[in-house]
Amino acid sequence: MTEPWNIETIRDSLGNPTLAQRFIGEINKAPAHELLGVFAKWERIARDIVDAVERGRDIAAAEERGEDPTAGWPDITDRVRAAAQRNASRNVA
């Protein structure tokens, strides 16, 4: 998004009526000294959602073109398995 965030753009970007209502409720109930913090929190959430939607669209477009959208992604399978094994061994004891 290139335009500045405001209450309306955050609400619309959340993409979920329940989430949007929660945002509006928090903004409306925030004391004046907490208002900027609440706004910043929800701006970050909305930005993350917009970014995730864009990444999803990019992946779908790459798949439609017959490309592997994950071709440039690092393979961390071994690291994930090792971490899972470490966690499992800690929980066994």
JSON list of C-alpha atoms in Angstrom, two decimals, residues 18-84:
[
{"chain": "A", "resi": 18, "resn": "THR", "atom": "CA", "xyz": [-14.81, -9.89, 13.22]},
{"chain": "A", "resi": 19, "resn": "LEU", "atom": "CA", "xyz": [-11.20, -8.72, 13.14]},
{"chain": "A", "resi": 20, "resn": "ALA", "atom": "CA", "xyz": [-12.24, -5.32, 11.79]},
{"chain": "A", "resi": 21, "resn": "GLN", "atom": "CA", "xyz": [-14.80, -4.96, 14.59]},
{"chain": "A", "resi": 22, "resn": "ARG", "atom": "CA", "xyz": [-12.16, -5.84, 17.17]},
{"chain": "A", "resi": 23, "resn": "PHE", "atom": "CA", "xyz": [-9.86, -3.18, 15.72]},
{"chain": "A", "resi": 24, "resn": "ILE", "atom": "CA", "xyz": [-12.60, -0.53, 15.78]},
{"chain": "A", "resi": 25, "resn": "GLY", "atom": "CA", "xyz": [-13.47, -1.49, 19.35]},
{"chain": "A", "resi": 26, "resn": "GLU", "atom": "CA", "xyz": [-9.86, -1.17, 20.49]},
{"chain": "A", "resi": 27, "resn": "ILE", "atom": "CA", "xyz": [-9.40, 2.17, 18.74]},
{"chain": "A", "resi": 28, "resn": "ASN", "atom": "CA", "xyz": [-12.65, 3.53, 20.17]},
{"chain": "A", "resi": 29, "resn": "LYS", "atom": "CA", "xyz": [-11.86, 2.43, 23.73]},
{"chain": "A", "resi": 30, "resn": "ALA", "atom": "CA", "xyz": [-8.18, 3.37, 23.83]},
{"chain": "A", "resi": 31, "resn": "PRO", "atom": "CA", "xyz": [-7.28, 6.20, 26.20]},
{"chain": "A", "resi": 32, "resn": "ALA", "atom": "CA", "xyz": [-5.68, 9.16, 24.44]},
{"chain": "A", "resi": 33, "resn": "HIS", "atom": "CA", "xyz": [-2.18, 8.30, 25.69]},
{"chain": "A", "resi": 34, "resn": "GLU", "atom": "CA", "xyz": [-2.46, 4.75, 24.26]},
{"chain": "A", "resi": 35, "resn": "LEU", "atom": "CA", "xyz": [-4.11, 5.63, 20.95]},
{"chain": "A", "resi": 36, "resn": "LEU", "atom": "CA", "xyz": [-0.93, 5.79, 18.87]},
{"chain": "A", "resi": 37, "resn": "GLY", "atom": "CA", "xyz": [0.25, 2.45, 20.24]},
{"chain": "A", "resi": 38, "resn": "VAL", "atom": "CA", "xyz": [-3.07, 0.76, 19.42]},
{"chain": "A", "resi": 39, "resn": "PHE", "atom": "CA", "xyz": [-3.04, 2.30, 15.96]},
{"chain": "A", "resi": 40, "resn": "ALA", "atom": "CA", "xyz": [0.56, 1.16, 15.34]},
{"chain": "A", "resi": 41, "resn": "LYS", "atom": "CA", "xyz": [-0.26, -2.38, 16.48]},
{"chain": "A", "resi": 42, "resn": "TRP", "atom": "CA", "xyz": [-3.21, -2.67, 14.07]},
{"chain": "A", "resi": 43, "resn": "GLU", "atom": "CA", "xyz": [-1.32, -0.95, 11.25]},
{"chain": "A", "resi": 44, "resn": "ARG", "atom": "CA", "xyz": [1.35, -3.65, 11.59]},
{"chain": "A", "resi": 45, "resn": "ILE", "atom": "CA", "xyz": [-1.30, -6.40, 11.56]},
{"chain": "A", "resi": 46, "resn": "ALA", "atom": "CA", "xyz": [-3.00, -4.91, 8.49]},
{"chain": "A", "resi": 47, "resn": "ARG", "atom": "CA", "xyz": [0.34, -4.48, 6.69]},
{"chain": "A", "resi": 48, "resn": "ASP", "atom": "CA", "xyz": [1.23, -8.12, 7.42]},
{"chain": "A", "resi": 49, "resn": "ILE", "atom": "CA", "xyz": [-2.12, -9.26, 6.03]},
{"chain": "A", "resi": 50, "resn": "VAL", "atom": "CA", "xyz": [-1.75, -7.17, 2.88]},
{"chain": "A", "resi": 51, "resn": "ASP", "atom": "CA", "xyz": [1.80, -8.49, 2.38]},
{"chain": "A", "resi": 52, "resn": "ALA", "atom": "CA", "xyz": [0.66, -12.10, 2.87]},
{"chain": "A", "resi": 53, "resn": "VAL", "atom": "CA", "xyz": [-2.17, -11.68, 0.37]},
{"chain": "A", "resi": 54, "resn": "GLU", "atom": "CA", "xyz": [0.25, -10.20, -2.16]},
{"chain": "A", "resi": 55, "resn": "ARG", "atom": "CA", "xyz": [2.70, -13.09, -1.66]},
{"chain": "A", "resi": 56, "resn": "GLY", "atom": "CA", "xyz": [-0.17, -15.53, -2.13]},
{"chain": "A", "resi": 57, "resn": "ARG", "atom": "CA", "xyz": [-1.19, -13.85, -5.36]},
{"chain": "A", "resi": 58, "resn": "ASP", "atom": "CA", "xyz": [2.42, -13.91, -6.59]},
{"chain": "A", "resi": 59, "resn": "ILE", "atom": "CA", "xyz": [2.67, -17.63, -5.81]},
{"chain": "A", "resi": 60, "resn": "ALA", "atom": "CA", "xyz": [-0.62, -18.36, -7.57]},
{"chain": "A", "resi": 61, "resn": "ALA", "atom": "CA", "xyz": [0.47, -16.36, -10.63]},
{"chain": "A", "resi": 62, "resn": "ALA", "atom": "CA", "xyz": [3.79, -18.22, -10.77]},
{"chain": "A", "resi": 63, "resn": "GLU", "atom": "CA", "xyz": [1.99, -21.56, -10.58]},
{"chain": "A", "resi": 64, "resn": "GLU", "atom": "CA", "xyz": [-0.38, -20.49, -13.39]},
{"chain": "A", "resi": 65, "resn": "ARG", "atom": "CA", "xyz": [2.66, -19.75, -15.54]},
{"chain": "A", "resi": 66, "resn": "GLY", "atom": "CA", "xyz": [3.98, -23.23, -14.77]},
{"chain": "A", "resi": 67, "resn": "GLU", "atom": "CA", "xyz": [6.81, -21.94, -12.60]},
{"chain": "A", "resi": 68, "resn": "ASP", "atom": "CA", "xyz": [7.90, -23.31, -9.25]},
{"chain": "A", "resi": 69, "resn": "PRO", "atom": "CA", "xyz": [7.32, -20.39, -6.88]},
{"chain": "A", "resi": 70, "resn": "THR", "atom": "CA", "xyz": [9.50, -22.04, -4.24]},
{"chain": "A", "resi": 71, "resn": "ALA", "atom": "CA", "xyz": [12.52, -22.57, -6.51]},
{"chain": "A", "resi": 72, "resn": "GLY", "atom": "CA", "xyz": [14.50, -19.74, -4.91]},
{"chain": "A", "resi": 73, "resn": "TRP", "atom": "CA", "xyz": [13.53, -20.55, -1.35]},
{"chain": "A", "resi": 74, "resn": "PRO", "atom": "CA", "xyz": [16.17, -22.07, 0.93]},
{"chain": "A", "resi": 75, "resn": "ASP", "atom": "CA", "xyz": [15.60, -25.68, 1.98]},
{"chain": "A", "resi": 76, "resn": "ILE", "atom": "CA", "xyz": [15.59, -25.73, 5.78]},
{"chain": "A", "resi": 77, "resn": "THR", "atom": "CA", "xyz": [14.05, -29.17, 6.14]},
{"chain": "A", "resi": 78, "resn": "ASP", "atom": "CA", "xyz": [17.09, -30.59, 7.97]},
{"chain": "A", "resi": 79, "resn": "ARG", "atom": "CA", "xyz": [17.13, -27.68, 10.44]},
{"chain": "A", "resi": 80, "resn": "VAL", "atom": "CA", "xyz": [13.41, -28.07, 11.15]},
{"chain": "A", "resi": 81, "resn": "ARG", "atom": "CA", "xyz": [13.76, -31.82, 11.67]},
{"chain": "A", "resi": 82, "resn": "ALA", "atom": "CA", "xyz": [16.76, -31.34, 13.98]},
{"chain": "A", "resi": 83, "resn": "ALA", "atom": "CA", "xyz": [14.88, -28.75, 16.03]},
{"chain": "A", "resi": 84, "resn": "ALA", "atom": "CA", "xyz": [11.85, -31.03, 16.27]}
]
